[in-house]
Coordinates of N, CA and C in Angstrom, one line a residue:
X187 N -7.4 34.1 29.9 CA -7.0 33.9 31.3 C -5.5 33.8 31.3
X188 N -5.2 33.1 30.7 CA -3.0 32.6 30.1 C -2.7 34.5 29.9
X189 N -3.2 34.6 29.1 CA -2.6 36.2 28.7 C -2.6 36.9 29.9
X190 N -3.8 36.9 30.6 CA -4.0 37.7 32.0 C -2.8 37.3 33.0
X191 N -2.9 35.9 33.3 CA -1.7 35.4 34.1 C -0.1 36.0 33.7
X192 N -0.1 36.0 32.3 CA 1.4 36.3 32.2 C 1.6 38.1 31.9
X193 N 0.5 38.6 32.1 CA 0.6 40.2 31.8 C 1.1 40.3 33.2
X194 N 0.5 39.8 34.6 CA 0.8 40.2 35.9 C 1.9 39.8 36.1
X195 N 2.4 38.8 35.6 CA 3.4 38.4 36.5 C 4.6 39.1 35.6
X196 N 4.4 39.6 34.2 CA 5.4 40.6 33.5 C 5.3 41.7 34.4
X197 N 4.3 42.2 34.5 CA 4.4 43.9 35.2 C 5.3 43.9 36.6
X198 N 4.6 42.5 37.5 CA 5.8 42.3 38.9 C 7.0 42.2 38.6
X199 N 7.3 41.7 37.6 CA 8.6 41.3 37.3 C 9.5 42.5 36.9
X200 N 9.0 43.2 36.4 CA 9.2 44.3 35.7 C 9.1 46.0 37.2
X201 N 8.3 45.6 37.9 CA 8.1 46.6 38.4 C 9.2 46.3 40.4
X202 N 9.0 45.1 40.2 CA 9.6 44.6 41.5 C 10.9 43.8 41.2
X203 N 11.5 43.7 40.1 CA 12.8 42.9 40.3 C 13.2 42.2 41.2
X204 N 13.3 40.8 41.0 CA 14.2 39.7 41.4 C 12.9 39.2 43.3
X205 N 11.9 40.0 43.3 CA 11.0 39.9 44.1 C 9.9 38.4 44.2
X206 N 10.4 38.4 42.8 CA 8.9 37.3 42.7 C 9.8 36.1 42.4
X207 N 9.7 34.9 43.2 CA 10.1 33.7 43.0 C 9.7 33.1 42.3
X208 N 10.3 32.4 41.3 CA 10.3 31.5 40.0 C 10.8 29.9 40.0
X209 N 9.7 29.3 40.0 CA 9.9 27.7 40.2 C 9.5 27.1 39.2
X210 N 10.4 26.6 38.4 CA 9.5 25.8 37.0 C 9.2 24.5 37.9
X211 N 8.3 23.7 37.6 CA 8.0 22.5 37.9 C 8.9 21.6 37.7
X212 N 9.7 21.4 36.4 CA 10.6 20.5 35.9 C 11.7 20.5 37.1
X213 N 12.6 21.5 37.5 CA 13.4 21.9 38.0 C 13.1 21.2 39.6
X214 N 12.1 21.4 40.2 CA 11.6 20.8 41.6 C 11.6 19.0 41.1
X215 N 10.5 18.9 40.2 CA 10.7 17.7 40.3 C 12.4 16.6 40.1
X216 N 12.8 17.2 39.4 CA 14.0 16.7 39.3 C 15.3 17.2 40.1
X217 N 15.0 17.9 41.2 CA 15.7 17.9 42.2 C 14.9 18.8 43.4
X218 N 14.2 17.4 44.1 CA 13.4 18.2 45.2 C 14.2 18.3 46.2
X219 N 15.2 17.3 46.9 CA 16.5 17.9 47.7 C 16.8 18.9 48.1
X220 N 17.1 19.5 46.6 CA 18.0 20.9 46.1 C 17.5 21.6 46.2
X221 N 15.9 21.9 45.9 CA 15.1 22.8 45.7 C 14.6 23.2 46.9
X222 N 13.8 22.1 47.2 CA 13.0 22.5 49.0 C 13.4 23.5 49.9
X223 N 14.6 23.2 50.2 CA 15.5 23.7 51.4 C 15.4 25.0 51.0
X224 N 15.9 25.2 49.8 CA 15.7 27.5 49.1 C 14.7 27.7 49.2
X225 N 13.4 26.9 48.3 CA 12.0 27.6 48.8 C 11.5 27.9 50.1
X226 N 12.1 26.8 51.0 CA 11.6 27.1 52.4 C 12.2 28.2 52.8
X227 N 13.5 28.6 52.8 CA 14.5 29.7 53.1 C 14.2 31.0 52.4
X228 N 13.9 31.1 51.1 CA 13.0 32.5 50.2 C 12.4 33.0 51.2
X229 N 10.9 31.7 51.7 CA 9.6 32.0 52.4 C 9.9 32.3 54.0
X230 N 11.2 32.1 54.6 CA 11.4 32.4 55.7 C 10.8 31.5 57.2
X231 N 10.5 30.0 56.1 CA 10.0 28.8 56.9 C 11.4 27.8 57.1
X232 N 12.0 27.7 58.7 CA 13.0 27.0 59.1 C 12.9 25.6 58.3
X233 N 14.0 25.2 57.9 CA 14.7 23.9 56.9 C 13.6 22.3 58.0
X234 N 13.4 21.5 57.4 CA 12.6 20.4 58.2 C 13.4 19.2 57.6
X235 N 14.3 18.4 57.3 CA 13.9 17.1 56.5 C 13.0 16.9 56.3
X236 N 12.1 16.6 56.9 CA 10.6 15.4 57.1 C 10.1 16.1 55.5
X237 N 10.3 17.5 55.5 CA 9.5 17.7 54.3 C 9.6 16.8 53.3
X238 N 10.8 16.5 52.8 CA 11.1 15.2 51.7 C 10.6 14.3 52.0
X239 N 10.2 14.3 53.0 CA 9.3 12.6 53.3 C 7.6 12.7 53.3
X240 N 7.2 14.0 52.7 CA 5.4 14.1 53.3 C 4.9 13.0 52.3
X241 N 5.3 12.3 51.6 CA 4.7 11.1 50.9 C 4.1 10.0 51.7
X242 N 5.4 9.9 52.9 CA 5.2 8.8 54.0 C 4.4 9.4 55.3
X243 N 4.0 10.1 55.6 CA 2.6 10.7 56.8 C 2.2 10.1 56.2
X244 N 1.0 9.7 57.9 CA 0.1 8.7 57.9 C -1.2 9.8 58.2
X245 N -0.9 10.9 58.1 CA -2.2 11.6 58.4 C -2.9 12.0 57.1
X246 N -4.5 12.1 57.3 CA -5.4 12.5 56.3 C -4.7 13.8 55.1
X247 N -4.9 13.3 54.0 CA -4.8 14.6 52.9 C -5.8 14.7 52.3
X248 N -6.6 15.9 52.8 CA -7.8 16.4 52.0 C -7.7 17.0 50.9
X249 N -7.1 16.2 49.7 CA -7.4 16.6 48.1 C -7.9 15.0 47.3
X250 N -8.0 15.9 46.0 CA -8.5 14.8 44.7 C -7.3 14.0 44.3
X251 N -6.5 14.2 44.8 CA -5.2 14.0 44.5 C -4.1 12.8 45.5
X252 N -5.1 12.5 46.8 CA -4.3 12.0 47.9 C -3.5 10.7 47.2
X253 N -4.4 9.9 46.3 CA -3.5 8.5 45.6 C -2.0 9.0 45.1
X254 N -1.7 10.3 44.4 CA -0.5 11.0 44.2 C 0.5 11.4 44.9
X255 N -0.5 12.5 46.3 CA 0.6 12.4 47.1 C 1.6 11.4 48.0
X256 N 0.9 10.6 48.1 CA 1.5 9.1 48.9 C 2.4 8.1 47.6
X257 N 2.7 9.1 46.4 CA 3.5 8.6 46.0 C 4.8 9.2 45.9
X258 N 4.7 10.5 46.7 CA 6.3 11.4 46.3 C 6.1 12.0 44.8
X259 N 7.1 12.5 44.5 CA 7.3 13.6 43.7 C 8.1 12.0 42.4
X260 N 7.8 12.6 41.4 CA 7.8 11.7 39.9 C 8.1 12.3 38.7
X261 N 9.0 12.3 38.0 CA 9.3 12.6 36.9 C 9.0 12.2 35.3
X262 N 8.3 10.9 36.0 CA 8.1 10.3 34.7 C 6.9 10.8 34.1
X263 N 6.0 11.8 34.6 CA 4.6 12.2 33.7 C 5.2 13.6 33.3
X264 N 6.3 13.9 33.3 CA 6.8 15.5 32.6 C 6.3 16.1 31.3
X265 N 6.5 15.0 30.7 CA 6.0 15.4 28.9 C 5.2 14.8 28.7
X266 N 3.8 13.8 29.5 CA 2.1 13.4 29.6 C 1.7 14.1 28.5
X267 N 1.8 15.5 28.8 CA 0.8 16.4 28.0 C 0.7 15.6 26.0
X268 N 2.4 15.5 25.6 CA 2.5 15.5 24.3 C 1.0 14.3 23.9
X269 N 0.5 13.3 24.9 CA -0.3 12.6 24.5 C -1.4 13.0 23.8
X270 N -1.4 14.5 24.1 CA -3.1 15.2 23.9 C -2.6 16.4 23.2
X271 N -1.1 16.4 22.5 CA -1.1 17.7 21.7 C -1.9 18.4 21.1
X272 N -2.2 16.9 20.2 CA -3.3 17.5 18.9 C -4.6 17.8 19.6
X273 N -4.9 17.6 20.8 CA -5.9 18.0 21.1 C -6.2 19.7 21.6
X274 N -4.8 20.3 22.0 CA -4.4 21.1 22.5 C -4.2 22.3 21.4
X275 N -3.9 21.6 20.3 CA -3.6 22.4 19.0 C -4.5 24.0 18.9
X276 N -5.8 24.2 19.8 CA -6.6 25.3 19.5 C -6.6 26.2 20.3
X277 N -5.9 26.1 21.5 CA -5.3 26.4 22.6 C -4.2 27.2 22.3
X278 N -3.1 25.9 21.8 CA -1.8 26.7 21.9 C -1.9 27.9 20.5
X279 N -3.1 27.7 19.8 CA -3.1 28.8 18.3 C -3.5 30.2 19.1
X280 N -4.6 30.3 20.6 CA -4.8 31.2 21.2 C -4.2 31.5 21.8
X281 N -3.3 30.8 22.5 CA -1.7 31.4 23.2 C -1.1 32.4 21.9
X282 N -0.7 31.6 21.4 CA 0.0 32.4 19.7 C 1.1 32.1 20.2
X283 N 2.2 33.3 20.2 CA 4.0 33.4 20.6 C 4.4 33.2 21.8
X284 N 2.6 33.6 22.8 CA 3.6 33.4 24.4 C 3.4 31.8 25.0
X285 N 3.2 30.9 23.6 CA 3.3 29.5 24.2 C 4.7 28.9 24.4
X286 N 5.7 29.6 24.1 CA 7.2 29.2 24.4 C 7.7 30.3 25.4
X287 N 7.8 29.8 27.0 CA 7.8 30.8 27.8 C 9.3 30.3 28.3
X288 N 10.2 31.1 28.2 CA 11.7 30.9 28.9 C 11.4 31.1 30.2
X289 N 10.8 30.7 31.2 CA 11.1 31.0 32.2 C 12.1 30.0 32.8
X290 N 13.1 30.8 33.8 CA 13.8 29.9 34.3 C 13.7 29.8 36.0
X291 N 14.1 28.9 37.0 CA 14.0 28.5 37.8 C 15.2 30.0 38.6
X292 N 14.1 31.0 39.6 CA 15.6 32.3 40.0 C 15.9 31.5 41.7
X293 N 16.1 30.0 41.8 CA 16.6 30.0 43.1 C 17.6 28.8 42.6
X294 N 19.0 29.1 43.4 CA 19.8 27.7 43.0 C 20.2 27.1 44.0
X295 N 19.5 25.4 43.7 CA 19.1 24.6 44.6 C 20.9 24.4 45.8
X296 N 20.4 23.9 46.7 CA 21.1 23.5 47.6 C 22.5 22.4 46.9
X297 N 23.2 22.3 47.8 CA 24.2 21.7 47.2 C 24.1 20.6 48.4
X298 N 23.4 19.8 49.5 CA 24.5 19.6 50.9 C 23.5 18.7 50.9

């Protein structure tokens, strides 16, 4: 499924240049400010503040996840995973080479 995901998004990449928007996770979380404002502007959805605040809505969030989002955006679970490397070890042998993926972040965040 990894292999499938990264054949398509090589061929787009490859076939549509600079088309497909690239957001590492790291990059957002550690500057969601910076980030927001371009993602919303790529997608052609007018700039909001409030977005930086959907932690604090008081309205229902229908996921498995609602205890998370009412905490905002967090940095401190980034490298969680290393807890369960060794467990991961059979995984990353079926990935093989494309388990070290350079991708980089193609929007640069806001300055203001």
């Amino acid at each position: 499924l990894y292999h499938g995901y990264r054949d398509v998004m090589e061929h787009w990449d490859k076939v549509l240049p600079g088309r497909v928007t690239h957001i590492r996770y790291e990059d957002l979380v550690k500057d969601l400010p910076g980030m927001a404002p371009k993602i919303l502007e790529k997608a052609g959805v007018p700039w909001d503040p409030a977005v930086l605040e959907f932690h604090q809505k008081k309205h229902a969030v229908n996921t498995l996840s609602t205890t998370q989002v009412r905490k905002g955006v967090y940095s401190h679970h980034l490298k969680g995973w290393k807890r369960y490397e060794e467990f991961l070890e059979p995984l990353l042998k079926r990935i093989g080479s494309r388990v070290e993926f350079k991708l980089s972040t193609s929007l640069t965040p806001s300055t203001s």
